[in-house]
């Protein structure tokens, strides 16, 4: 089965991400699309396994196979967790709704480590830009601030919200380069400190609920296994057109 067919025919959840999901879109902003597809179970019985992710078929479109998506979400991968909380859902079926109902099962105190580690890596890149070019990439600085806000707030409340709300204008000022770097740097440091403080008293559990997620995945795989294998249908169709040789 062609990878793009998996996205076209087996997507269970699709959403818009990037600036449009974060409430930071401006004229000319790209539309980043992310999704989750469920590869039919019979595909896993063959030597060549289905892909864990697919780029396309549209521009700025990226999809994960359900199992890979769940693995990354259980590890508190920032991009994947945010995908589950997009305010702009373009497609969702019954399985996708079950996945969305599990959003809380993926959240744990691990978000402190993964979000802040990612943020630290991005901050080092911005500092390298300043050393090399005299200025950071302001768009990246804006998104780093947004990420730190998300990390702080999810640790404070136990709920991940990715729309920046009333912080839109201050963040867009950073993107336009209107805020001096020392002020941006101070803002980042303050947010990092607030994130650490929130982690010390967060309502989030120490670990995600792997059992709930695994139970969901097993049920979905089992249900898929009971569906007709599309490959068998193709083979049977070929045999039928050739006929059966009589002995």
JSON list of C-alpha atoms in Angstrom, two decimals:
[
{"chain": "A", "resi": 1, "resn": "UNK", "atom": "CA", "xyz": [0.00, 0.00, 0.00]},
{"chain": "A", "resi": 2, "resn": "UNK", "atom": "CA", "xyz": [1.42, 3.38, -1.01]},
{"chain": "A", "resi": 3, "resn": "UNK", "atom": "CA", "xyz": [2.24, 5.63, 1.99]},
{"chain": "A", "resi": 4, "resn": "UNK", "atom": "CA", "xyz": [0.04, 8.43, 0.68]},
{"chain": "A", "resi": 5, "resn": "UNK", "atom": "CA", "xyz": [-2.87, 5.98, 0.49]},
{"chain": "A", "resi": 6, "resn": "UNK", "atom": "CA", "xyz": [-2.49, 5.36, 4.21]},
{"chain": "A", "resi": 7, "resn": "UNK", "atom": "CA", "xyz": [-2.91, 9.07, 4.85]},
{"chain": "A", "resi": 8, "resn": "UNK", "atom": "CA", "xyz": [-5.73, 9.49, 2.35]},
{"chain": "A", "resi": 9, "resn": "UNK", "atom": "CA", "xyz": [-7.75, 6.41, 3.33]},
{"chain": "A", "resi": 10, "resn": "UNK", "atom": "CA", "xyz": [-6.84, 5.68, 6.96]},
{"chain": "A", "resi": 11, "resn": "UNK", "atom": "CA", "xyz": [-6.44, 9.00, 8.75]},
{"chain": "A", "resi": 12, "resn": "UNK", "atom": "CA", "xyz": [-8.23, 8.99, 12.11]},
{"chain": "A", "resi": 13, "resn": "UNK", "atom": "CA", "xyz": [-7.30, 12.51, 13.19]},
{"chain": "A", "resi": 14, "resn": "UNK", "atom": "CA", "xyz": [-6.08, 15.58, 11.34]},
{"chain": "A", "resi": 15, "resn": "UNK", "atom": "CA", "xyz": [-5.53, 19.12, 12.55]},
{"chain": "A", "resi": 16, "resn": "UNK", "atom": "CA", "xyz": [-3.87, 22.44, 11.78]},
{"chain": "A", "resi": 17, "resn": "UNK", "atom": "CA", "xyz": [-0.73, 23.27, 13.75]},
{"chain": "A", "resi": 18, "resn": "UNK", "atom": "CA", "xyz": [1.89, 26.01, 13.72]},
{"chain": "A", "resi": 19, "resn": "UNK", "atom": "CA", "xyz": [1.08, 29.69, 14.01]},
{"chain": "A", "resi": 20, "resn": "UNK", "atom": "CA", "xyz": [-2.58, 29.19, 13.11]},
{"chain": "A", "resi": 21, "resn": "UNK", "atom": "CA", "xyz": [-3.09, 26.82, 16.05]},
{"chain": "A", "resi": 22, "resn": "UNK", "atom": "CA", "xyz": [-1.02, 28.98, 18.40]},
{"chain": "A", "resi": 23, "resn": "UNK", "atom": "CA", "xyz": [-3.04, 32.12, 17.69]},
{"chain": "A", "resi": 24, "resn": "UNK", "atom": "CA", "xyz": [0.00, 33.77, 16.11]},
{"chain": "A", "resi": 25, "resn": "UNK", "atom": "CA", "xyz": [-0.94, 33.67, 12.42]},
{"chain": "A", "resi": 26, "resn": "UNK", "atom": "CA", "xyz": [-0.43, 36.76, 10.33]},
{"chain": "A", "resi": 27, "resn": "UNK", "atom": "CA", "xyz": [-1.05, 37.48, 6.66]},
{"chain": "A", "resi": 28, "resn": "UNK", "atom": "CA", "xyz": [0.96, 35.01, 4.64]},
{"chain": "A", "resi": 29, "resn": "UNK", "atom": "CA", "xyz": [1.38, 32.43, 7.42]},
{"chain": "A", "resi": 30, "resn": "UNK", "atom": "CA", "xyz": [1.69, 28.84, 6.22]},
{"chain": "A", "resi": 31, "resn": "UNK", "atom": "CA", "xyz": [-0.93, 26.25, 7.08]},
{"chain": "A", "resi": 32, "resn": "UNK", "atom": "CA", "xyz": [0.86, 23.35, 8.79]},
{"chain": "A", "resi": 33, "resn": "UNK", "atom": "CA", "xyz": [-1.18, 20.16, 8.86]},
{"chain": "A", "resi": 34, "resn": "UNK", "atom": "CA", "xyz": [-0.56, 17.19, 11.15]},
{"chain": "A", "resi": 35, "resn": "UNK", "atom": "CA", "xyz": [-2.40, 13.90, 11.39]},
{"chain": "A", "resi": 36, "resn": "UNK", "atom": "CA", "xyz": [-2.56, 10.35, 12.67]},
{"chain": "A", "resi": 37, "resn": "UNK", "atom": "CA", "xyz": [-3.34, 7.35, 10.47]},
{"chain": "A", "resi": 38, "resn": "UNK", "atom": "CA", "xyz": [-4.14, 3.78, 11.45]},
{"chain": "A", "resi": 39, "resn": "UNK", "atom": "CA", "xyz": [-2.33, 1.30, 9.24]},
{"chain": "A", "resi": 40, "resn": "UNK", "atom": "CA", "xyz": [-4.50, -1.83, 8.70]},
{"chain": "A", "resi": 41, "resn": "UNK", "atom": "CA", "xyz": [-3.31, -4.59, 11.01]},
{"chain": "A", "resi": 42, "resn": "UNK", "atom": "CA", "xyz": [-2.66, -7.13, 8.20]},
{"chain": "A", "resi": 43, "resn": "UNK", "atom": "CA", "xyz": [0.09, -4.85, 6.88]},
{"chain": "A", "resi": 44, "resn": "UNK", "atom": "CA", "xyz": [2.14, -5.66, 9.99]},
{"chain": "A", "resi": 45, "resn": "UNK", "atom": "CA", "xyz": [2.07, -9.40, 9.18]},
{"chain": "A", "resi": 46, "resn": "UNK", "atom": "CA", "xyz": [4.35, -8.92, 6.17]},
{"chain": "A", "resi": 47, "resn": "UNK", "atom": "CA", "xyz": [8.11, -8.56, 5.98]},
{"chain": "A", "resi": 48, "resn": "UNK", "atom": "CA", "xyz": [7.78, -4.96, 4.80]},
{"chain": "A", "resi": 49, "resn": "UNK", "atom": "CA", "xyz": [6.08, -3.04, 7.62]},
{"chain": "A", "resi": 50, "resn": "UNK", "atom": "CA", "xyz": [3.99, 0.10, 7.11]},
{"chain": "A", "resi": 51, "resn": "UNK", "atom": "CA", "xyz": [5.79, 3.41, 7.66]},
{"chain": "A", "resi": 52, "resn": "UNK", "atom": "CA", "xyz": [5.87, 5.06, 11.08]},
{"chain": "A", "resi": 53, "resn": "UNK", "atom": "CA", "xyz": [5.24, 8.44, 9.47]},
{"chain": "A", "resi": 54, "resn": "UNK", "atom": "CA", "xyz": [4.42, 9.96, 6.10]},
{"chain": "A", "resi": 55, "resn": "UNK", "atom": "CA", "xyz": [5.23, 13.39, 4.68]},
{"chain": "A", "resi": 56, "resn": "UNK", "atom": "CA", "xyz": [2.54, 14.77, 2.38]},
{"chain": "A", "resi": 57, "resn": "UNK", "atom": "CA", "xyz": [0.69, 14.36, 0.16]},
{"chain": "A", "resi": 58, "resn": "UNK", "atom": "CA", "xyz": [-0.01, 18.09, 0.59]},
{"chain": "A", "resi": 59, "resn": "UNK", "atom": "CA", "xyz": [2.65, 20.68, 1.30]},
{"chain": "A", "resi": 60, "resn": "UNK", "atom": "CA", "xyz": [3.36, 21.27, 5.00]},
{"chain": "A", "resi": 61, "resn": "UNK", "atom": "CA", "xyz": [1.56, 17.99, 5.84]},
{"chain": "A", "resi": 62, "resn": "UNK", "atom": "CA", "xyz": [2.99, 15.33, 8.15]},
{"chain": "A", "resi": 63, "resn": "UNK", "atom": "CA", "xyz": [1.29, 12.27, 9.66]},
{"chain": "A", "resi": 64, "resn": "UNK", "atom": "CA", "xyz": [2.25, 9.60, 12.17]},
{"chain": "A", "resi": 65, "resn": "UNK", "atom": "CA", "xyz": [1.08, 5.99, 12.35]},
{"chain": "A", "resi": 66, "resn": "UNK", "atom": "CA", "xyz": [-1.00, 5.60, 15.50]},
{"chain": "A", "resi": 67, "resn": "UNK", "atom": "CA", "xyz": [1.45, 3.41, 17.42]},
{"chain": "A", "resi": 68, "resn": "UNK", "atom": "CA", "xyz": [4.39, 5.72, 16.73]},
{"chain": "A", "resi": 69, "resn": "UNK", "atom": "CA", "xyz": [2.28, 8.72, 17.67]},
{"chain": "A", "resi": 70, "resn": "UNK", "atom": "CA", "xyz": [1.33, 7.13, 21.00]},
{"chain": "A", "resi": 71, "resn": "UNK", "atom": "CA", "xyz": [4.95, 6.21, 21.73]},
{"chain": "A", "resi": 72, "resn": "UNK", "atom": "CA", "xyz": [6.08, 9.79, 21.21]},
{"chain": "A", "resi": 73, "resn": "UNK", "atom": "CA", "xyz": [3.18, 11.21, 23.21]},
{"chain": "A", "resi": 74, "resn": "UNK", "atom": "CA", "xyz": [3.97, 8.89, 26.13]},
{"chain": "A", "resi": 75, "resn": "UNK", "atom": "CA", "xyz": [7.51, 10.28, 26.05]},
{"chain": "A", "resi": 76, "resn": "UNK", "atom": "CA", "xyz": [6.02, 13.79, 26.32]},
{"chain": "A", "resi": 77, "resn": "UNK", "atom": "CA", "xyz": [7.30, 14.87, 22.91]},
{"chain": "A", "resi": 78, "resn": "UNK", "atom": "CA", "xyz": [6.26, 18.55, 22.70]},
{"chain": "A", "resi": 79, "resn": "UNK", "atom": "CA", "xyz": [5.26, 18.53, 19.03]},
{"chain": "A", "resi": 80, "resn": "UNK", "atom": "CA", "xyz": [3.08, 15.44, 19.41]},
{"chain": "A", "resi": 81, "resn": "UNK", "atom": "CA", "xyz": [1.40, 16.52, 22.64]},
{"chain": "A", "resi": 82, "resn": "UNK", "atom": "CA", "xyz": [0.58, 19.90, 21.12]},
{"chain": "A", "resi": 83, "resn": "UNK", "atom": "CA", "xyz": [-0.89, 18.15, 18.07]},
{"chain": "A", "resi": 84, "resn": "UNK", "atom": "CA", "xyz": [-3.40, 16.44, 20.37]},
{"chain": "A", "resi": 85, "resn": "UNK", "atom": "CA", "xyz": [-4.50, 19.82, 21.70]},
{"chain": "A", "resi": 86, "resn": "UNK", "atom": "CA", "xyz": [-4.92, 21.79, 18.47]},
{"chain": "A", "resi": 87, "resn": "UNK", "atom": "CA", "xyz": [-7.99, 24.04, 18.50]},
{"chain": "A", "resi": 88, "resn": "UNK", "atom": "CA", "xyz": [-8.35, 23.50, 14.73]},
{"chain": "A", "resi": 89, "resn": "UNK", "atom": "CA", "xyz": [-9.43, 19.91, 14.02]},
{"chain": "A", "resi": 90, "resn": "UNK", "atom": "CA", "xyz": [-10.04, 19.20, 10.33]},
{"chain": "A", "resi": 91, "resn": "UNK", "atom": "CA", "xyz": [-10.99, 15.52, 10.53]},
{"chain": "A", "resi": 92, "resn": "UNK", "atom": "CA", "xyz": [-11.73, 13.01, 13.28]},
{"chain": "A", "resi": 93, "resn": "UNK", "atom": "CA", "xyz": [-13.48, 9.63, 13.19]},
{"chain": "A", "resi": 94, "resn": "UNK", "atom": "CA", "xyz": [-14.60, 7.40, 16.06]},
{"chain": "A", "resi": 95, "resn": "UNK", "atom": "CA", "xyz": [-11.08, 6.06, 16.66]},
{"chain": "A", "resi": 96, "resn": "UNK", "atom": "CA", "xyz": [-9.72, 9.58, 16.54]},
{"chain": "A", "resi": 97, "resn": "UNK", "atom": "CA", "xyz": [-12.26, 10.67, 19.14]},
{"chain": "A", "resi": 98, "resn": "UNK", "atom": "CA", "xyz": [-11.06, 7.87, 21.40]},
{"chain": "A", "resi": 99, "resn": "UNK", "atom": "CA", "xyz": [-7.51, 9.11, 20.93]},
{"chain": "A", "resi": 100, "resn": "UNK", "atom": "CA", "xyz": [-8.53, 12.65, 21.87]},
{"chain": "A", "resi": 101, "resn": "UNK", "atom": "CA", "xyz": [-10.32, 11.32, 24.94]},
{"chain": "A", "resi": 102, "resn": "UNK", "atom": "CA", "xyz": [-6.94, 9.93, 26.06]},
{"chain": "A", "resi": 103, "resn": "UNK", "atom": "CA", "xyz": [-5.20, 13.32, 26.03]},
{"chain": "A", "resi": 104, "resn": "UNK", "atom": "CA", "xyz": [-4.95, 13.37, 29.80]},
{"chain": "A", "resi": 105, "resn": "UNK", "atom": "CA", "xyz": [-3.40, 9.89, 29.88]},
{"chain": "A", "resi": 106, "resn": "UNK", "atom": "CA", "xyz": [-0.35, 11.16, 27.97]},
{"chain": "A", "resi": 107, "resn": "UNK", "atom": "CA", "xyz": [0.36, 14.09, 30.27]},
{"chain": "A", "resi": 108, "resn": "UNK", "atom": "CA", "xyz": [2.80, 13.68, 33.14]},
{"chain": "A", "resi": 109, "resn": "UNK", "atom": "CA", "xyz": [5.60, 15.49, 34.93]},
{"chain": "A", "resi": 110, "resn": "UNK", "atom": "CA", "xyz": [7.84, 14.37, 32.09]},
{"chain": "A", "resi": 111, "resn": "UNK", "atom": "CA", "xyz": [6.68, 17.47, 30.20]},
{"chain": "A", "resi": 112, "resn": "UNK", "atom": "CA", "xyz": [8.96, 19.50, 32.46]},
{"chain": "A", "resi": 113, "resn": "UNK", "atom": "CA", "xyz": [12.04, 17.68, 31.22]},
{"chain": "A", "resi": 114, "resn": "UNK", "atom": "CA", "xyz": [11.10, 17.37, 27.54]},
{"chain": "A", "resi": 115, "resn": "UNK", "atom": "CA", "xyz": [9.73, 20.88, 27.05]},
{"chain": "A", "resi": 116, "resn": "UNK", "atom": "CA", "xyz": [12.57, 22.59, 28.91]},
{"chain": "A", "resi": 117, "resn": "UNK", "atom": "CA", "xyz": [15.23, 20.44, 27.24]},
{"chain": "A", "resi": 118, "resn": "UNK", "atom": "CA", "xyz": [13.85, 21.37, 23.83]},
{"chain": "A", "resi": 119, "resn": "UNK", "atom": "CA", "xyz": [13.65, 25.01, 24.88]},
{"chain": "A", "resi": 120, "resn": "UNK", "atom": "CA", "xyz": [17.26, 24.99, 26.07]},
{"chain": "A", "resi": 121, "resn": "UNK", "atom": "CA", "xyz": [18.41, 23.60, 22.74]},
{"chain": "A", "resi": 122, "resn": "UNK", "atom": "CA", "xyz": [16.52, 26.33, 20.88]},
{"chain": "A", "resi": 123, "resn": "UNK", "atom": "CA", "xyz": [17.93, 29.02, 23.13]},
{"chain": "A", "resi": 124, "resn": "UNK", "atom": "CA", "xyz": [21.49, 27.87, 22.44]},
{"chain": "A", "resi": 125, "resn": "UNK", "atom": "CA", "xyz": [20.77, 28.16, 18.70]},
{"chain": "A", "resi": 126, "resn": "UNK", "atom": "CA", "xyz": [19.51, 31.72, 19.19]},
{"chain": "A", "resi": 127, "resn": "UNK", "atom": "CA", "xyz": [22.62, 32.63, 21.16]},
{"chain": "A", "resi": 128, "resn": "UNK", "atom": "CA", "xyz": [24.78, 31.14, 18.40]},
{"chain": "A", "resi": 129, "resn": "UNK", "atom": "CA", "xyz": [22.96, 33.31, 15.84]},
{"chain": "A", "resi": 130, "resn": "UNK", "atom": "CA", "xyz": [23.77, 36.39, 17.91]},
{"chain": "A", "resi": 131, "resn": "UNK", "atom": "CA", "xyz": [27.43, 35.49, 18.06]},
{"chain": "A", "resi": 132, "resn": "UNK", "atom": "CA", "xyz": [27.61, 34.78, 14.33]},
{"chain": "A", "resi": 133, "resn": "UNK", "atom": "CA", "xyz": [25.19, 37.33, 12.88]},
{"chain": "A", "resi": 134, "resn": "UNK", "atom": "CA", "xyz": [24.63, 39.91, 15.60]},
{"chain": "A", "resi": 135, "resn": "UNK", "atom": "CA", "xyz": [20.93, 39.10, 15.96]},
{"chain": "A", "resi": 136, "resn": "UNK", "atom": "CA", "xyz": [18.72, 36.09, 16.60]},
{"chain": "A", "resi": 137, "resn": "UNK", "atom": "CA", "xyz": [16.06, 34.70, 14.30]},
{"chain": "A", "resi": 138, "resn": "UNK", "atom": "CA", "xyz": [13.20, 36.61, 15.86]},
{"chain": "A", "resi": 139, "resn": "UNK", "atom": "CA", "xyz": [10.49, 34.21, 14.73]},
{"chain": "A", "resi": 140, "resn": "UNK", "atom": "CA", "xyz": [12.29, 31.38, 16.52]},
{"chain": "A", "resi": 141, "resn": "UNK", "atom": "CA", "xyz": [12.64, 33.55, 19.62]},
{"chain": "A", "resi": 142, "resn": "UNK", "atom": "CA", "xyz": [8.89, 34.16, 19.60]},
{"chain": "A", "resi": 143, "resn": "UNK", "atom": "CA", "xyz": [8.12, 30.44, 19.35]},
{"chain": "A", "resi": 144, "resn": "UNK", "atom": "CA", "xyz": [10.57, 29.64, 22.14]},
{"chain": "A", "resi": 145, "resn": "UNK", "atom": "CA", "xyz": [8.76, 32.06, 24.43]},
{"chain": "A", "resi": 146, "resn": "UNK", "atom": "CA", "xyz": [5.45, 30.48, 23.47]},
{"chain": "A", "resi": 147, "resn": "UNK", "atom": "CA", "xyz": [6.77, 27.00, 24.25]},
{"chain": "A", "resi": 148, "resn": "UNK", "atom": "CA", "xyz": [8.01, 28.10, 27.67]},
{"chain": "A", "resi": 149, "resn": "UNK", "atom": "CA", "xyz": [4.58, 29.57, 28.41]},
{"chain": "A", "resi": 150, "resn": "UNK", "atom": "CA", "xyz": [2.91, 26.29, 27.46]},
{"chain": "A", "resi": 151, "resn": "UNK", "atom": "CA", "xyz": [5.30, 24.32, 29.64]},
{"chain": "A", "resi": 152, "resn": "UNK", "atom": "CA", "xyz": [4.74, 26.58, 32.63]},
{"chain": "A", "resi": 153, "resn": "UNK", "atom": "CA", "xyz": [0.95, 26.59, 32.27]},
{"chain": "A", "resi": 154, "resn": "UNK", "atom": "CA", "xyz": [0.51, 22.83, 31.77]},
{"chain": "A", "resi": 155, "resn": "UNK", "atom": "CA", "xyz": [2.60, 22.21, 34.87]},
{"chain": "A", "resi": 156, "resn": "UNK", "atom": "CA", "xyz": [0.54, 24.73, 36.81]},
{"chain": "A", "resi": 157, "resn": "UNK", "atom": "CA", "xyz": [-2.89, 23.56, 35.69]},
{"chain": "A", "resi": 158, "resn": "UNK", "atom": "CA", "xyz": [-2.51, 20.02, 34.39]},
{"chain": "A", "resi": 159, "resn": "UNK", "atom": "CA", "xyz": [-4.08, 21.13, 31.09]},
{"chain": "A", "resi": 160, "resn": "UNK", "atom": "CA", "xyz": [-2.16, 21.86, 27.89]},
{"chain": "A", "resi": 161, "resn": "UNK", "atom": "CA", "xyz": [-3.41, 24.98, 26.07]},
{"chain": "A", "resi": 162, "resn": "UNK", "atom": "CA", "xyz": [-1.51, 26.01, 22.98]},
{"chain": "A", "resi": 163, "resn": "UNK", "atom": "CA", "xyz": [-3.35, 29.18, 21.92]},
{"chain": "A", "resi": 164, "resn": "UNK", "atom": "CA", "xyz": [-1.40, 32.13, 23.34]},
{"chain": "A", "resi": 165, "resn": "UNK", "atom": "CA", "xyz": [-4.52, 34.21, 23.97]},
{"chain": "A", "resi": 166, "resn": "UNK", "atom": "CA", "xyz": [-3.75, 37.72, 25.24]},
{"chain": "A", "resi": 167, "resn": "UNK", "atom": "CA", "xyz": [-0.01, 37.16, 24.74]},
{"chain": "A", "resi": 168, "resn": "UNK", "atom": "CA", "xyz": [-0.43, 37.39, 20.97]},
{"chain": "A", "resi": 169, "resn": "UNK", "atom": "CA", "xyz": [0.57, 41.06, 20.63]},
{"chain": "A", "resi": 170, "resn": "UNK", "atom": "CA", "xyz": [3.67, 40.89, 22.89]},
{"chain": "A", "resi": 171, "resn": "UNK", "atom": "CA", "xyz": [4.86, 37.77, 21.09]},
{"chain": "A", "resi": 172, "resn": "UNK", "atom": "CA", "xyz": [4.31, 39.24, 17.63]},
{"chain": "A", "resi": 173, "resn": "UNK", "atom": "CA", "xyz": [6.33, 42.27, 18.74]},
{"chain": "A", "resi": 174, "resn": "UNK", "atom": "CA", "xyz": [9.21, 39.89, 19.40]},
{"chain": "A", "resi": 175, "resn": "UNK", "atom": "CA", "xyz": [8.75, 38.32, 15.97]},
{"chain": "A", "resi": 176, "resn": "UNK", "atom": "CA", "xyz": [8.99, 41.76, 14.34]},
{"chain": "A", "resi": 177, "resn": "UNK", "atom": "CA", "xyz": [12.24, 42.47, 16.19]},
{"chain": "A", "resi": 178, "resn": "UNK", "atom": "CA", "xyz": [10.73, 45.33, 18.16]},
{"chain": "A", "resi": 179, "resn": "UNK", "atom": "CA", "xyz": [11.86, 44.01, 21.56]},
{"chain": "A", "resi": 180, "resn": "UNK", "atom": "CA", "xyz": [15.57, 44.31, 22.38]},
{"chain": "A", "resi": 181, "resn": "UNK", "atom": "CA", "xyz": [17.33, 40.99, 22.82]},
{"chain": "A", "resi": 182, "resn": "UNK", "atom": "CA", "xyz": [18.24, 41.62, 26.50]},
{"chain": "A", "resi": 183, "resn": "UNK", "atom": "CA", "xyz": [14.53, 42.02, 27.27]},
{"chain": "A", "resi": 184, "resn": "UNK", "atom": "CA", "xyz": [13.67, 38.86, 25.36]},
{"chain": "A", "resi": 185, "resn": "UNK", "atom": "CA", "xyz": [16.44, 37.00, 27.13]},
{"chain": "A", "resi": 186, "resn": "UNK", "atom": "CA", "xyz": [15.20, 38.21, 30.50]},
{"chain": "A", "resi": 187, "resn": "UNK", "atom": "CA", "xyz": [11.68, 37.11, 29.59]},
{"chain": "A", "resi": 188, "resn": "UNK", "atom": "CA", "xyz": [12.96, 33.64, 28.68]},
{"chain": "A", "resi": 189, "resn": "UNK", "atom": "CA", "xyz": [14.86, 33.34, 31.95]},
{"chain": "A", "resi": 190, "resn": "UNK", "atom": "CA", "xyz": [11.83, 34.40, 33.96]},
{"chain": "A", "resi": 191, "resn": "UNK", "atom": "CA", "xyz": [9.60, 31.87, 32.18]},
{"chain": "A", "resi": 192, "resn": "UNK", "atom": "CA", "xyz": [12.15, 29.10, 32.73]},
{"chain": "A", "resi": 193, "resn": "UNK", "atom": "CA", "xyz": [12.22, 29.91, 36.46]},
{"chain": "A", "resi": 194, "resn": "UNK", "atom": "CA", "xyz": [8.42, 29.94, 36.64]},
{"chain": "A", "resi": 195, "resn": "UNK", "atom": "CA", "xyz": [8.36, 26.58, 34.85]},
{"chain": "A", "resi": 196, "resn": "UNK", "atom": "CA", "xyz": [10.74, 25.05, 37.38]},
{"chain": "A", "resi": 197, "resn": "UNK", "atom": "CA", "xyz": [8.63, 26.42, 40.23]},
{"chain": "A", "resi": 198, "resn": "UNK", "atom": "CA", "xyz": [5.44, 25.04, 38.68]},
{"chain": "A", "resi": 199, "resn": "UNK", "atom": "CA", "xyz": [7.06, 21.61, 38.32]},
{"chain": "A", "resi": 200, "resn": "UNK", "atom": "CA", "xyz": [7.63, 21.42, 42.07]},
{"chain": "A", "resi": 201, "resn": "UNK", "atom": "CA", "xyz": [3.89, 21.50, 42.81]},
{"chain": "A", "resi": 202, "resn": "UNK", "atom": "CA", "xyz": [2.26, 20.35, 39.59]},
{"chain": "A", "resi": 203, "resn": "UNK", "atom": "CA", "xyz": [-0.99, 18.35, 39.70]},
{"chain": "A", "resi": 204, "resn": "UNK", "atom": "CA", "xyz": [0.31, 16.11, 36.90]},
{"chain": "A", "resi": 205, "resn": "UNK", "atom": "CA", "xyz": [1.17, 12.48, 37.75]},
{"chain": "A", "resi": 206, "resn": "UNK", "atom": "CA", "xyz": [4.77, 11.31, 37.76]},
{"chain": "A", "resi": 207, "resn": "UNK", "atom": "CA", "xyz": [4.19, 8.98, 34.78]},
{"chain": "A", "resi": 208, "resn": "UNK", "atom": "CA", "xyz": [1.69, 8.81, 31.92]},
{"chain": "A", "resi": 209, "resn": "UNK", "atom": "CA", "xyz": [-1.03, 6.17, 31.98]},
{"chain": "A", "resi": 210, "resn": "UNK", "atom": "CA", "xyz": [0.62, 3.64, 29.68]},
{"chain": "A", "resi": 211, "resn": "UNK", "atom": "CA", "xyz": [-1.94, 0.96, 30.51]},
{"chain": "A", "resi": 212, "resn": "UNK", "atom": "CA", "xyz": [-4.89, 3.00, 29.22]},
{"chain": "A", "resi": 213, "resn": "UNK", "atom": "CA", "xyz": [-3.02, 3.91, 26.05]},
{"chain": "A", "resi": 214, "resn": "UNK", "atom": "CA", "xyz": [-1.87, 0.34, 25.39]},
{"chain": "A", "resi": 215, "resn": "UNK", "atom": "CA", "xyz": [-5.37, -1.01, 25.97]},
{"chain": "A", "resi": 216, "resn": "UNK", "atom": "CA", "xyz": [-6.70, 1.45, 23.40]},
{"chain": "A", "resi": 217, "resn": "UNK", "atom": "CA", "xyz": [-4.02, 0.48, 20.88]},
{"chain": "A", "resi": 218, "resn": "UNK", "atom": "CA", "xyz": [-4.63, -3.25, 21.30]},
{"chain": "A", "resi": 219, "resn": "UNK", "atom": "CA", "xyz": [-8.40, -2.83, 20.87]},
{"chain": "A", "resi": 220, "resn": "UNK", "atom": "CA", "xyz": [-7.91, -0.77, 17.73]},
{"chain": "A", "resi": 221, "resn": "UNK", "atom": "CA", "xyz": [-5.41, -3.23, 16.23]},
{"chain": "A", "resi": 222, "resn": "UNK", "atom": "CA", "xyz": [-7.73, -6.17, 17.00]},
{"chain": "A", "resi": 223, "resn": "UNK", "atom": "CA", "xyz": [-10.71, -4.46, 15.39]},
{"chain": "A", "resi": 224, "resn": "UNK", "atom": "CA", "xyz": [-8.62, -3.66, 12.31]},
{"chain": "A", "resi": 225, "resn": "UNK", "atom": "CA", "xyz": [-7.47, -7.27, 12.05]},
{"chain": "A", "resi": 226, "resn": "UNK", "atom": "CA", "xyz": [-11.08, -8.38, 11.68]},
{"chain": "A", "resi": 227, "resn": "UNK", "atom": "CA", "xyz": [-11.58, -6.15, 8.65]},
{"chain": "A", "resi": 228, "resn": "UNK", "atom": "CA", "xyz": [-11.00, -7.54, 5.11]},
{"chain": "A", "resi": 229, "resn": "UNK", "atom": "CA", "xyz": [-7.35, -7.39, 4.05]},
{"chain": "A", "resi": 230, "resn": "UNK", "atom": "CA", "xyz": [-7.20, -5.03, 1.03]},
{"chain": "A", "resi": 231, "resn": "UNK", "atom": "CA", "xyz": [-4.17, -6.91, -0.30]},
{"chain": "A", "resi": 232, "resn": "UNK", "atom": "CA", "xyz": [-6.10, -10.20, -0.33]},
{"chain": "A", "resi": 233, "resn": "UNK", "atom": "CA", "xyz": [-8.92, -8.54, -2.22]},
{"chain": "A", "resi": 234, "resn": "UNK", "atom": "CA", "xyz": [-6.49, -7.40, -4.90]},
{"chain": "A", "resi": 235, "resn": "UNK", "atom": "CA", "xyz": [-4.95, -10.88, -5.20]},
{"chain": "A", "resi": 236, "resn": "UNK", "atom": "CA", "xyz": [-8.36, -12.53, -5.39]},
{"chain": "A", "resi": 237, "resn": "UNK", "atom": "CA", "xyz": [-9.37, -10.07, -8.10]},
{"chain": "A", "resi": 238, "resn": "UNK", "atom": "CA", "xyz": [-6.29, -10.94, -10.17]},
{"chain": "A", "resi": 239, "resn": "UNK", "atom": "CA", "xyz": [-6.88, -14.67, -9.76]},
{"chain": "A", "resi": 240, "resn": "UNK", "atom": "CA", "xyz": [-10.53, -14.24, -10.69]},
{"chain": "A", "resi": 241, "resn": "UNK", "atom": "CA", "xyz": [-9.70, -12.49, -13.94]},
{"chain": "A", "resi": 242, "resn": "UNK", "atom": "CA", "xyz": [-7.22, -15.20, -14.92]},
{"chain": "A", "resi": 243, "resn": "UNK", "atom": "CA", "xyz": [-9.53, -18.05, -14.09]},
{"chain": "A", "resi": 244, "resn": "UNK", "atom": "CA", "xyz": [-8.60, -21.37, -12.54]},
{"chain": "A", "resi": 245, "resn": "UNK", "atom": "CA", "xyz": [-6.61, -23.90, -14.59]},
{"chain": "A", "resi": 246, "resn": "UNK", "atom": "CA", "xyz": [-8.38, -27.24, -14.84]},
{"chain": "A", "resi": 247, "resn": "UNK", "atom": "CA", "xyz": [-6.29, -30.42, -14.39]}
]
